[in-house]
Structure formats: C-alpha cells, structure tokens
PDB file of N, CA and C in Angstrom:
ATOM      1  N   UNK Z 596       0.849  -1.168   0.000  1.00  0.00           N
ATOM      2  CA  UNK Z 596       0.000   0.000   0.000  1.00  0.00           C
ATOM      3  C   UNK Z 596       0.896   1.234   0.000  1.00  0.00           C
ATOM      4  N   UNK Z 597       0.870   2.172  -0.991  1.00  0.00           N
ATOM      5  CA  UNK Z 597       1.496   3.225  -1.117  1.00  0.00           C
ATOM      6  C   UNK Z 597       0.472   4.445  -0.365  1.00  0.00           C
ATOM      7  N   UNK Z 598       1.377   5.036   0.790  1.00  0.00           N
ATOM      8  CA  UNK Z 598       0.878   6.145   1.565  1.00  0.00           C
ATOM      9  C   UNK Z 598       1.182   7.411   1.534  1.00  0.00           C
ATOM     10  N   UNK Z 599       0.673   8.577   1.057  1.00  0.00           N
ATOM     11  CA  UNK Z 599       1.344   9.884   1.153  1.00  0.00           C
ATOM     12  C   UNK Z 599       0.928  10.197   2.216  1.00  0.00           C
ATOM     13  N   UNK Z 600       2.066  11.262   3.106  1.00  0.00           N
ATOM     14  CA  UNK Z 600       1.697  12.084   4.316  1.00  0.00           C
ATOM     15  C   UNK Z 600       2.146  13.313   3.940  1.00  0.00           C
ATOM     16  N   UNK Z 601       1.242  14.093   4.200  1.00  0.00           N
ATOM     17  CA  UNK Z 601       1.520  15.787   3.727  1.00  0.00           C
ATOM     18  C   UNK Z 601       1.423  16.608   4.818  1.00  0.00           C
ATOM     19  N   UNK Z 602       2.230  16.641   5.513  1.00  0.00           N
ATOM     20  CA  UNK Z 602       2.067  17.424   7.085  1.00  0.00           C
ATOM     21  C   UNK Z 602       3.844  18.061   7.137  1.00  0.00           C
ATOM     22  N   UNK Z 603       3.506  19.118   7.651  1.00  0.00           N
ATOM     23  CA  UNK Z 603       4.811  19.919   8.295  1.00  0.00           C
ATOM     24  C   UNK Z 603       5.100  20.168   9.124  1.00  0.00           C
ATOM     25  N   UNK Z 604       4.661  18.947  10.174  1.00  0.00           N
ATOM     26  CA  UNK Z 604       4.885  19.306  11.280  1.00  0.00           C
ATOM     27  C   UNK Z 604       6.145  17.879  11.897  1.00  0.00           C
ATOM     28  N   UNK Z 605       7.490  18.238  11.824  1.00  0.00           N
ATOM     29  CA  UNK Z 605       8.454  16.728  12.356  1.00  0.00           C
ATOM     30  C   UNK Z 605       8.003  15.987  13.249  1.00  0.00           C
ATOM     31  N   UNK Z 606       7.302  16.553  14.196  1.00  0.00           N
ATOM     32  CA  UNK Z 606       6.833  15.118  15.279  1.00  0.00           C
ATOM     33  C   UNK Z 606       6.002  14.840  14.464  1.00  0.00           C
ATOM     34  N   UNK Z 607       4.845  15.086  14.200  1.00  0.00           N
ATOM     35  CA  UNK Z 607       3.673  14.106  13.628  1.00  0.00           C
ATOM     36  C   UNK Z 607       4.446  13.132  12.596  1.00  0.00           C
ATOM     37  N   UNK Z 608       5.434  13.959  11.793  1.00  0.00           N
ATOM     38  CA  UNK Z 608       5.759  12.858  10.687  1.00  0.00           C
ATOM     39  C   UNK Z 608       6.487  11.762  11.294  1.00  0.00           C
ATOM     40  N   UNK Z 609       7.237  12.123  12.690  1.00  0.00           N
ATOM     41  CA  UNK Z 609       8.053  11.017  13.197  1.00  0.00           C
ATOM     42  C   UNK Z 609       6.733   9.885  13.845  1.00  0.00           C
ATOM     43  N   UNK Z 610       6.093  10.533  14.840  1.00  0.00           N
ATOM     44  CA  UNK Z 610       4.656   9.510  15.048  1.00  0.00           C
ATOM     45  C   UNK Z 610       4.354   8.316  14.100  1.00  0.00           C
ATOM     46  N   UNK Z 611       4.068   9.106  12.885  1.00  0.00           N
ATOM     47  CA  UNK Z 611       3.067   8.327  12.050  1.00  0.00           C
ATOM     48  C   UNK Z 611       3.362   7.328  11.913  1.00  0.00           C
ATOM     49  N   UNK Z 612       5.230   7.935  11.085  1.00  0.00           N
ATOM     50  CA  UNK Z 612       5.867   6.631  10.903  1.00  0.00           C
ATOM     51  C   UNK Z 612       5.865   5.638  11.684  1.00  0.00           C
ATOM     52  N   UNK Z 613       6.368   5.471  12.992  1.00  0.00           N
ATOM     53  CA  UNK Z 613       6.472   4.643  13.757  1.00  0.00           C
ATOM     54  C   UNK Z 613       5.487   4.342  14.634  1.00  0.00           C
ATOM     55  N   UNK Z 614       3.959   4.789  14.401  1.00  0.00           N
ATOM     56  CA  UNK Z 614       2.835   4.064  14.157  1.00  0.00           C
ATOM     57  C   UNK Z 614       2.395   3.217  13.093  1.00  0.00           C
ATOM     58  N   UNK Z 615       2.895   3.882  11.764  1.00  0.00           N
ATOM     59  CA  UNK Z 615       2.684   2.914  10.759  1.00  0.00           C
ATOM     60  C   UNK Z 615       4.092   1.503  10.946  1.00  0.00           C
ATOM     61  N   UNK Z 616       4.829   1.598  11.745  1.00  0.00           N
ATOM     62  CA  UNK Z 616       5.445   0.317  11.978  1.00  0.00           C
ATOM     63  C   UNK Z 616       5.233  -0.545  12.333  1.00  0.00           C
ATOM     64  N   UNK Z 617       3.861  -0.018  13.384  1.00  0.00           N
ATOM     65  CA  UNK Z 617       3.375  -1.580  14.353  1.00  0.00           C
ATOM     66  C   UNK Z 617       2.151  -1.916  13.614  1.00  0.00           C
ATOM     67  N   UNK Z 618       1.905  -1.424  12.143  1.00  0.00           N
ATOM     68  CA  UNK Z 618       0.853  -2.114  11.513  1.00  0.00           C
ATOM     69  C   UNK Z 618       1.196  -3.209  10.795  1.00  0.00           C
ATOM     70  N   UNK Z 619       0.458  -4.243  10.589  1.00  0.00           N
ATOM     71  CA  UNK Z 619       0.760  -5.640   9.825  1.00  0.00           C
ATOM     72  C   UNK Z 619       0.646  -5.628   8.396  1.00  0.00           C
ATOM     73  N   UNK Z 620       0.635  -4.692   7.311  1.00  0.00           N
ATOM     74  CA  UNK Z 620       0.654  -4.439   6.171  1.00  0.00           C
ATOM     75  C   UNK Z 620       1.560  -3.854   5.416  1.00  0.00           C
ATOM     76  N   UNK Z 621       2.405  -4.404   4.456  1.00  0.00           N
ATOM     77  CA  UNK Z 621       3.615  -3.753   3.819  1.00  0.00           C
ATOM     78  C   UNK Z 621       2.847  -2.448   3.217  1.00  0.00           C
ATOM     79  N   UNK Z 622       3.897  -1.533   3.889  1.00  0.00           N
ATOM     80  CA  UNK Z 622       3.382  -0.033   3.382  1.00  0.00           C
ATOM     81  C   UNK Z 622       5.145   0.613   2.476  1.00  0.00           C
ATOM     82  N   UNK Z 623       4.870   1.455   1.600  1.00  0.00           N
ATOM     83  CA  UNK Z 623       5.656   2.175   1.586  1.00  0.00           C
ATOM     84  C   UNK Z 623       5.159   3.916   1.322  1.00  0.00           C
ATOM     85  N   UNK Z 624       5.957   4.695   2.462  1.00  0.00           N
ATOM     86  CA  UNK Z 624       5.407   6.311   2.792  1.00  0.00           C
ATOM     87  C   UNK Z 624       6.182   7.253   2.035  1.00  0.00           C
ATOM     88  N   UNK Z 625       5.323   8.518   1.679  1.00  0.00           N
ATOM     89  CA  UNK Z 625       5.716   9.475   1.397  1.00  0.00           C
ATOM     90  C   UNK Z 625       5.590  10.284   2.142  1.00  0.00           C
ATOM     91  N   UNK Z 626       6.287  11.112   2.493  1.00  0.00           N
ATOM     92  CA  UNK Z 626       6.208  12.501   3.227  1.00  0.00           C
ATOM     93  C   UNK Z 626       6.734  13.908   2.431  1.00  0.00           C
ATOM     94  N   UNK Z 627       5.377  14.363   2.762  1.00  0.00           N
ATOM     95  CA  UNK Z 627       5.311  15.654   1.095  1.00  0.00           C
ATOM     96  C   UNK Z 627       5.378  16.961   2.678  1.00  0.00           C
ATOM     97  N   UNK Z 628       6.361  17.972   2.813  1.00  0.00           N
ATOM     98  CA  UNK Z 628       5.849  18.897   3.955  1.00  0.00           C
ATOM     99  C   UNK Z 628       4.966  19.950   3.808  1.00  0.00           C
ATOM    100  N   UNK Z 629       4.420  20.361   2.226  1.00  0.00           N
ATOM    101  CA  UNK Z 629       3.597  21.348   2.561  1.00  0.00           C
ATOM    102  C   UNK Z 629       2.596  21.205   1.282  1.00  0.00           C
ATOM    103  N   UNK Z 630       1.645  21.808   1.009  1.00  0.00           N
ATOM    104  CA  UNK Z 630       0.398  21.441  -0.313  1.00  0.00           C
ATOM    105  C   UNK Z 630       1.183  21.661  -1.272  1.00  0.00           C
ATOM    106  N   UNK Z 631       2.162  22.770  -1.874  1.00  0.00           N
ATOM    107  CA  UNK Z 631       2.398  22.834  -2.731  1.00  0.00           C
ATOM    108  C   UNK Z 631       3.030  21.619  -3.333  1.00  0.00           C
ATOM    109  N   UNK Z 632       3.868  20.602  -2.456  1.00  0.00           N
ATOM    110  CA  UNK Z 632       4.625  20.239  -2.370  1.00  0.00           C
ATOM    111  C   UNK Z 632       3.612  18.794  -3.166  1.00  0.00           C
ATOM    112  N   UNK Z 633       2.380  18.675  -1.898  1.00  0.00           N
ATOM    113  CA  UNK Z 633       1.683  17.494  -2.450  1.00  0.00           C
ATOM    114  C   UNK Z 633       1.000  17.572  -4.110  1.00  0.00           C
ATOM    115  N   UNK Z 634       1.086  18.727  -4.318  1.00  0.00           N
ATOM    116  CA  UNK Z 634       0.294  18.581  -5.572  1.00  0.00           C
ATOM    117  C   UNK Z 634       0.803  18.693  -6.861  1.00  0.00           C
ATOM    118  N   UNK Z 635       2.383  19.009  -6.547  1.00  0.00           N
ATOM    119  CA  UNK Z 635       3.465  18.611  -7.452  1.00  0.00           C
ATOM    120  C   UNK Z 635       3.527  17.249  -7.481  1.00  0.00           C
ATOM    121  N   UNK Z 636       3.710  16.660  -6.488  1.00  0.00           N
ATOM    122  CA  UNK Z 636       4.020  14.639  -6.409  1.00  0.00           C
ATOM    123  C   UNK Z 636       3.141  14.596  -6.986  1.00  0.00           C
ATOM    124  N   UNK Z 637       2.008  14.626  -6.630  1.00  0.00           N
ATOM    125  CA  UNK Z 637       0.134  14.056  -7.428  1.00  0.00           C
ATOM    126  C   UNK Z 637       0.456  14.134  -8.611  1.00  0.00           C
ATOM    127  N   UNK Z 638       0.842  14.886  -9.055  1.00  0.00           N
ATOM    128  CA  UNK Z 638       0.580  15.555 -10.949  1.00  0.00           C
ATOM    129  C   UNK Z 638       1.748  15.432 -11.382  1.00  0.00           C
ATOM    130  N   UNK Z 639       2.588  14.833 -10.538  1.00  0.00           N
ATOM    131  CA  UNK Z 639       3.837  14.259 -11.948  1.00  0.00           C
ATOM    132  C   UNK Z 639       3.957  13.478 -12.680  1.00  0.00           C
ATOM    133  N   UNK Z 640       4.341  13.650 -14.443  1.00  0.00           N
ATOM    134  CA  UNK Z 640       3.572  12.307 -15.079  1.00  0.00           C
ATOM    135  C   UNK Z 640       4.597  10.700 -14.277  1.00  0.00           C
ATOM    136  N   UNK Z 641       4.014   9.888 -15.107  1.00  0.00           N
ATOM    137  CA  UNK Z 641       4.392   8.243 -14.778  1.00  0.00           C
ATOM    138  C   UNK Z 641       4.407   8.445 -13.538  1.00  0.00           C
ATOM    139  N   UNK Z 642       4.313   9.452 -12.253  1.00  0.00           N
ATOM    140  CA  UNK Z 642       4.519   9.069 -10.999  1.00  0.00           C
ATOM    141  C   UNK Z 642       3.351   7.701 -10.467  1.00  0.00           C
ATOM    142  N   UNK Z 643       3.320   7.018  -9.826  1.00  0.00           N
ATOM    143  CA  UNK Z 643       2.230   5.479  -9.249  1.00  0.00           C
ATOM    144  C   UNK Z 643       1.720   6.690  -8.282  1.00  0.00           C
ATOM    145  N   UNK Z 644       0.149   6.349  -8.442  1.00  0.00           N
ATOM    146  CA  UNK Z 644      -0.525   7.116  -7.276  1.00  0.00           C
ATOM    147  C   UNK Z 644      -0.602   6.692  -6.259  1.00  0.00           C
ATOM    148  N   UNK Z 645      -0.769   7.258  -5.018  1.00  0.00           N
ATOM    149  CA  UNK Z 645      -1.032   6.956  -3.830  1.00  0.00           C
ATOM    150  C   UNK Z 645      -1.989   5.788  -3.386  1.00  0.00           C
ATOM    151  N   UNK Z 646      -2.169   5.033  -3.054  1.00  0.00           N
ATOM    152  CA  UNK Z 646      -3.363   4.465  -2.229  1.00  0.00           C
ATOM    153  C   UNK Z 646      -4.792   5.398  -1.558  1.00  0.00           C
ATOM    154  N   UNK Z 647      -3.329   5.867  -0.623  1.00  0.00           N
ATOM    155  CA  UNK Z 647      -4.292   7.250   0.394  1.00  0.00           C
ATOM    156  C   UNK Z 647      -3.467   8.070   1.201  1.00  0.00           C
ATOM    157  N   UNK Z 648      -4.304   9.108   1.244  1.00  0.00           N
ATOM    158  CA  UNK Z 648      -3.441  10.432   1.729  1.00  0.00           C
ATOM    159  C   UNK Z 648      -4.102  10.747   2.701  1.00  0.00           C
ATOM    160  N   UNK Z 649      -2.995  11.222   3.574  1.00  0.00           N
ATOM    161  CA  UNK Z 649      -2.884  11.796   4.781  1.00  0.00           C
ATOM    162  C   UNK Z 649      -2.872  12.835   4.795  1.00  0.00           C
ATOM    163  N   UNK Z 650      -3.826  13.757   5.069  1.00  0.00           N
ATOM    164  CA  UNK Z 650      -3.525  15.676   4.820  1.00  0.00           C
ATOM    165  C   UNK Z 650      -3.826  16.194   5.961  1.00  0.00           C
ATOM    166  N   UNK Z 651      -2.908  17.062   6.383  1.00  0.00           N
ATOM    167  CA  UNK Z 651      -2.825  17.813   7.216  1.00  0.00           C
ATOM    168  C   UNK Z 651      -3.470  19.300   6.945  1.00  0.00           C
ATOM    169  N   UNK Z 652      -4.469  19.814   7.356  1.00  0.00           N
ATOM    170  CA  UNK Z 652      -4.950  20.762   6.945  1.00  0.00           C
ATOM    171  C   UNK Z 652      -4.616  22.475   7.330  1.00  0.00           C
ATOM    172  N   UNK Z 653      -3.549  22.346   8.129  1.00  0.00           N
ATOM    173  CA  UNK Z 653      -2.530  23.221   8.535  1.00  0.00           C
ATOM    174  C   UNK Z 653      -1.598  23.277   8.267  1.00  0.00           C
ATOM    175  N   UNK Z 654      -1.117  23.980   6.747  1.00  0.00           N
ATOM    176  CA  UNK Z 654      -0.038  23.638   6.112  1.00  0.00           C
ATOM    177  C   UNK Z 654       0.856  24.983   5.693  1.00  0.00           C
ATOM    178  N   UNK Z 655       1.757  25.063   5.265  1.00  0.00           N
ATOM    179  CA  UNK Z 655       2.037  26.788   4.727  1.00  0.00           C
ATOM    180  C   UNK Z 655       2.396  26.373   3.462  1.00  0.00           C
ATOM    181  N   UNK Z 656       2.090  27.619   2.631  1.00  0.00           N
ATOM    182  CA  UNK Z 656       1.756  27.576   0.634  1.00  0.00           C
ATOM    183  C   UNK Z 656       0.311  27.211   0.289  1.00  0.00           C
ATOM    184  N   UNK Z 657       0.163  26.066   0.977  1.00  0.00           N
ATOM    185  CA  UNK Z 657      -1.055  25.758   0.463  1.00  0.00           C
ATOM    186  C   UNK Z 657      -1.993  24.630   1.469  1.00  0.00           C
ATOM    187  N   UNK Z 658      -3.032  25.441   1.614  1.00  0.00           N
ATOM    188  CA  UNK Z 658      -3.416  24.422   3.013  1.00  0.00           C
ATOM    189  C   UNK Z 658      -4.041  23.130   2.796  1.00  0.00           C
ATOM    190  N   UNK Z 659      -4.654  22.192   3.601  1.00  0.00           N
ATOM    191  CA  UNK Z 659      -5.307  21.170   3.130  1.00  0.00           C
ATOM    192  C   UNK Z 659      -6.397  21.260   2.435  1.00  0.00           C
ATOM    193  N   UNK Z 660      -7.228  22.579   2.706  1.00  0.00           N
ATOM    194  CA  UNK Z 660      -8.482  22.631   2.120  1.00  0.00           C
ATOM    195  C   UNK Z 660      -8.160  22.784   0.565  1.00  0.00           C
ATOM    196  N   UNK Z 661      -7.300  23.718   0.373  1.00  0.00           N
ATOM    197  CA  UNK Z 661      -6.993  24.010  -0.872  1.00  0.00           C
ATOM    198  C   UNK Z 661      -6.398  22.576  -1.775  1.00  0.00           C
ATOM    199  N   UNK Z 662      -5.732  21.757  -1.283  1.00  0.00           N
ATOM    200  CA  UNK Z 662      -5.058  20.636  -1.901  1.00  0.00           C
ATOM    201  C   UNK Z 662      -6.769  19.798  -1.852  1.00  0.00           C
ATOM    202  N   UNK Z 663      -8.057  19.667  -1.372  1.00  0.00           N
ATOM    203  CA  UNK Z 663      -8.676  18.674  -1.129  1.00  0.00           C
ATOM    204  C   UNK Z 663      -9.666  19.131  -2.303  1.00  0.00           C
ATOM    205  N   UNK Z 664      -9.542  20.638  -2.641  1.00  0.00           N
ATOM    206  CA  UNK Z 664     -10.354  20.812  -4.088  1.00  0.00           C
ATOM    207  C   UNK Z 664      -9.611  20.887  -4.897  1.00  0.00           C
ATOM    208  N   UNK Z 665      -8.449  21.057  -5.123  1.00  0.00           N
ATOM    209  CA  UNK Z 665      -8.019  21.001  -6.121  1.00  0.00           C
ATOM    210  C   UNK Z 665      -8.160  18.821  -6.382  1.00  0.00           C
ATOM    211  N   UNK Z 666      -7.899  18.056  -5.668  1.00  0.00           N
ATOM    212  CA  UNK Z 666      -7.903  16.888  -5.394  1.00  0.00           C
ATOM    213  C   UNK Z 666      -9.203  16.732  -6.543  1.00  0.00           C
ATOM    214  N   UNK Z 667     -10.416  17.280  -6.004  1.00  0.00           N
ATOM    215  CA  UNK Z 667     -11.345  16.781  -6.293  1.00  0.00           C
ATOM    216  C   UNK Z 667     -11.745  17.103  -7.716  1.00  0.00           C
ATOM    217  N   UNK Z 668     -11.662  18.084  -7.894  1.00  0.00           N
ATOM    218  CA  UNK Z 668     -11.667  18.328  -9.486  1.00  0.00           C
ATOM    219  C   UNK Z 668     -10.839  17.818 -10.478  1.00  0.00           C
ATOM    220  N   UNK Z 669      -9.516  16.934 -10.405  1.00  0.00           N
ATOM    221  CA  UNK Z 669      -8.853  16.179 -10.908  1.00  0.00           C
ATOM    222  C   UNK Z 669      -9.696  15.044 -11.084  1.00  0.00           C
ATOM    223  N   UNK Z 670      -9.995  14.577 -12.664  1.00  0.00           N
ATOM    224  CA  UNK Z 670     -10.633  13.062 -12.766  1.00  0.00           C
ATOM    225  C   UNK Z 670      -9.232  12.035 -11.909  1.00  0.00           C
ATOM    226  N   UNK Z 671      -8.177  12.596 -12.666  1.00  0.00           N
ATOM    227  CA  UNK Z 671      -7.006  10.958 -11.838  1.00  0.00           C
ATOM    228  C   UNK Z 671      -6.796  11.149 -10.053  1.00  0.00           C
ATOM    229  N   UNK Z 672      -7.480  12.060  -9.679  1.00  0.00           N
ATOM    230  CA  UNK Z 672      -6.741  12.115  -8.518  1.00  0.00           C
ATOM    231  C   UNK Z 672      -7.522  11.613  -7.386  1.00  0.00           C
ATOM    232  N   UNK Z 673      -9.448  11.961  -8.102  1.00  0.00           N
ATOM    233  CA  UNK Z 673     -10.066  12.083  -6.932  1.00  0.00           C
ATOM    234  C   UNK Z 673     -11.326  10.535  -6.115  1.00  0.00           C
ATOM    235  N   UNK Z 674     -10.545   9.973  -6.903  1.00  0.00           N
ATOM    236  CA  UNK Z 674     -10.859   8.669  -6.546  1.00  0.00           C
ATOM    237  C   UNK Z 674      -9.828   8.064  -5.351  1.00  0.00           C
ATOM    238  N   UNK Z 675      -8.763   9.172  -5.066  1.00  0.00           N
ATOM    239  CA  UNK Z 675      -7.642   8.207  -3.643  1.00  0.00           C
ATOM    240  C   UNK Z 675      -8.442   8.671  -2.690  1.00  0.00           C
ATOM    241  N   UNK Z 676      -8.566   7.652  -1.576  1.00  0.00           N
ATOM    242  CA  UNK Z 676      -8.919   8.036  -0.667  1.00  0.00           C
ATOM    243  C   UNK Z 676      -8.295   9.135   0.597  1.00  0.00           C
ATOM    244  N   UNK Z 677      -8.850   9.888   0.903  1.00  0.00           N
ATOM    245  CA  UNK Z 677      -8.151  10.975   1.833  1.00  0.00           C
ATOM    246  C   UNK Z 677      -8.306  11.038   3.112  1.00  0.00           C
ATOM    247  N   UNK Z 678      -7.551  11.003   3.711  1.00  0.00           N
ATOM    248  CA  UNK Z 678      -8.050  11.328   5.378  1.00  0.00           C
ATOM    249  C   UNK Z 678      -7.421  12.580   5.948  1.00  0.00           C
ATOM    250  N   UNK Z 679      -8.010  13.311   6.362  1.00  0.00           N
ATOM    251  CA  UNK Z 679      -7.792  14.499   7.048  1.00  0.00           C
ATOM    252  C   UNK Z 679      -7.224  14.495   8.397  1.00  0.00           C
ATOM    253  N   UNK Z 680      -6.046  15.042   8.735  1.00  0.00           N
ATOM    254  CA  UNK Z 680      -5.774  15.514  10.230  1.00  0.00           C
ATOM    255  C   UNK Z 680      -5.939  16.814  10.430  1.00  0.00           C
ATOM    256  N   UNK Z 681      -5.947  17.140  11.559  1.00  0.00           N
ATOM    257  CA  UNK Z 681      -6.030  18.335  12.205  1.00  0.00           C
ATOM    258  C   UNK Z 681      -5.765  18.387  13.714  1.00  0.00           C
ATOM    259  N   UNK Z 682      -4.948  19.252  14.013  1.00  0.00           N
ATOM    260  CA  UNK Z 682      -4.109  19.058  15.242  1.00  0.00           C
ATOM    261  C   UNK Z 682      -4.454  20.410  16.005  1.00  0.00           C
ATOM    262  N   UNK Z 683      -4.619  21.323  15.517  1.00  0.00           N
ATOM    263  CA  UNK Z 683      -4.728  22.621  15.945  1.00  0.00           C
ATOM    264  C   UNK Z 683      -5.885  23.936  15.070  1.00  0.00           C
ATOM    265  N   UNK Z 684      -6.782  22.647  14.228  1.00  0.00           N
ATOM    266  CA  UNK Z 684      -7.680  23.727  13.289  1.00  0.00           C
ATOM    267  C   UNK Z 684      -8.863  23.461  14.300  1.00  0.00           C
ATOM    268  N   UNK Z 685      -9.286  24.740  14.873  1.00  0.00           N
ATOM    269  CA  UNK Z 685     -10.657  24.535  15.395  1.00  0.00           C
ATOM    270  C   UNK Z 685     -11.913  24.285  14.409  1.00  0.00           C
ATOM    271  N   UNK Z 686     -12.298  23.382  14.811  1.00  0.00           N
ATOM    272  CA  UNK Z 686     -14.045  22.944  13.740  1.00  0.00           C
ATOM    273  C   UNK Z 686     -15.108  24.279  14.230  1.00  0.00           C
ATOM    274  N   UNK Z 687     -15.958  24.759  13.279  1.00  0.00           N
ATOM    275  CA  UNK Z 687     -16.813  25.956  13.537  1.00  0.00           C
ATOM    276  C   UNK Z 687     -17.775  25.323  12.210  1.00  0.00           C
ATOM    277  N   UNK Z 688     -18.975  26.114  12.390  1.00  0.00           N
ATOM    278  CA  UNK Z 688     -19.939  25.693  11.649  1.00  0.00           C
ATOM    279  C   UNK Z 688     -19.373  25.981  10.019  1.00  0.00           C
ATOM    280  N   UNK Z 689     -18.467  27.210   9.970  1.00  0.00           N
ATOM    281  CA  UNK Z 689     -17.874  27.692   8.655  1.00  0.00           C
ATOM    282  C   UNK Z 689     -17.190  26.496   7.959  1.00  0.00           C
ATOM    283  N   UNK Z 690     -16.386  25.530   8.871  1.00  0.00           N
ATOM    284  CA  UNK Z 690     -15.573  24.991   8.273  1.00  0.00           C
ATOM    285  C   UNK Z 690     -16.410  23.558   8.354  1.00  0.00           C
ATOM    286  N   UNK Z 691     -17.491  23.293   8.946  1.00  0.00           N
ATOM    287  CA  UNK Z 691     -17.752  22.259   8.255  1.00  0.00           C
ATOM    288  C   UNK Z 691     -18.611  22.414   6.711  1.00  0.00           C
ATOM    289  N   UNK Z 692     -19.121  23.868   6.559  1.00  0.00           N
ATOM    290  CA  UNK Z 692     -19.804  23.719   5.199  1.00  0.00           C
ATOM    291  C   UNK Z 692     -18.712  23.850   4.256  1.00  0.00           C
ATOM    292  N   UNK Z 693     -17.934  24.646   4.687  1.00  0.00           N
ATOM    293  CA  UNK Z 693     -16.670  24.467   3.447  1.00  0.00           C
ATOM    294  C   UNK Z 693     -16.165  23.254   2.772  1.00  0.00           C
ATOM    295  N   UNK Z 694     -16.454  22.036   4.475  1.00  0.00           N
ATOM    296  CA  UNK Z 694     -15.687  20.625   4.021  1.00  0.00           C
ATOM    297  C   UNK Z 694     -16.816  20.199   3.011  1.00  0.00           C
ATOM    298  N   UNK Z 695     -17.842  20.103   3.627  1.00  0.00           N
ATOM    299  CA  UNK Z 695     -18.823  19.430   2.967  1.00  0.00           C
ATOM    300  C   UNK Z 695     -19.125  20.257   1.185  1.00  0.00           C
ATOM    301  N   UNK Z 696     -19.059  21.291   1.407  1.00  0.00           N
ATOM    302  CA  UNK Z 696     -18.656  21.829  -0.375  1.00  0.00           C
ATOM    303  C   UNK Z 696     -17.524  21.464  -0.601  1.00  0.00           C
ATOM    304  N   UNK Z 697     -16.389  20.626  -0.623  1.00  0.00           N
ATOM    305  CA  UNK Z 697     -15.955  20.020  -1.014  1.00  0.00           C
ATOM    306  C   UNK Z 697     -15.816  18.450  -1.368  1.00  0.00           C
ATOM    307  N   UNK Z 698     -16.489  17.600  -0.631  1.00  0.00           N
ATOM    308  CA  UNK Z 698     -16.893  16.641  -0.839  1.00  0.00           C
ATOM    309  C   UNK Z 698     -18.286  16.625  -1.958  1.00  0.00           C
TER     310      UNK Z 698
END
C-alpha cells in the first residue's frame, strides 16, 4: 500500500511513521511537507498514485483545504482516498460547510 503524508509538522511525521510500523501491512510512505509540495508529487507524469493520503490541513503555501479541491476536481486524482488531520484547526460551523462543499 502506497501512503502519502503531507504534514509539516516533524513530530507528527516522526509519530506516524512509527505508528505505521506496528501495523501488519507492507506499506511504503511518502512525506510531502507542505500542499504545494503534495500537488506537485500528485501531478507528476508516470509518478504510481497513492493508495491514500494523509492531509494535514494546517499547512504553509497551500493548506489542506486548498489541496482537497483542487484533489477533487482532478478526474485521476479524486478517486484516492483521503483522510484528514487536524491538530490545531478549530471545527466551527464555517468549516464544516466548506468541508462538505468540497466533498
């Protein structure tokens, strides 16, 4: 299973990893540190797509929200599955209609 992680934050990326160690499934990870960053990997040709992405929605250049529409309006892209973190974004009624206009 090929995993992207798009977070800029070094502990979380050190976490993950070595949460994703004590899982029983051959993985191999990417770690992208900021949106711009993820949506260069996404859209490079012959690059193998992800499985599923890990987005951090507190990002600098380009935040998660912004990488999760651009995501979605891509026919090749928007079929990976995504999971969202958030470590420090407070949820408010604003940001759940935003999510949900994006889904």
């Amino acid at each position: 299973m090929h995993i992207v992680l798009a977070d800029d934050d070094i502990d979380d990326c050190f976490f993950f990893k070595k949460a994703l160690k004590q899982v029983p499934v051959l993985t191999e990870l990417t770690i992208v540190n900021d949106g711009e960053e993820l949506m260069q990997y996404l859209n490079e040709p012959l690059k193998t797509l992800p499985d599923i992405i890990f987005l951090d929605l507190n990002m600098p250049r380009k935040n998660g929200l912004e990488c999760l529409k651009e995501i979605n309006k891509n026919l090749q892209l928007q079929n990976i599955d995504v999971i969202v973190l958030a470590t420090s974004f407070g949820r408010s009624e604003d940001f759940e209609i935003r999510l949900k206009n994006l889904i």
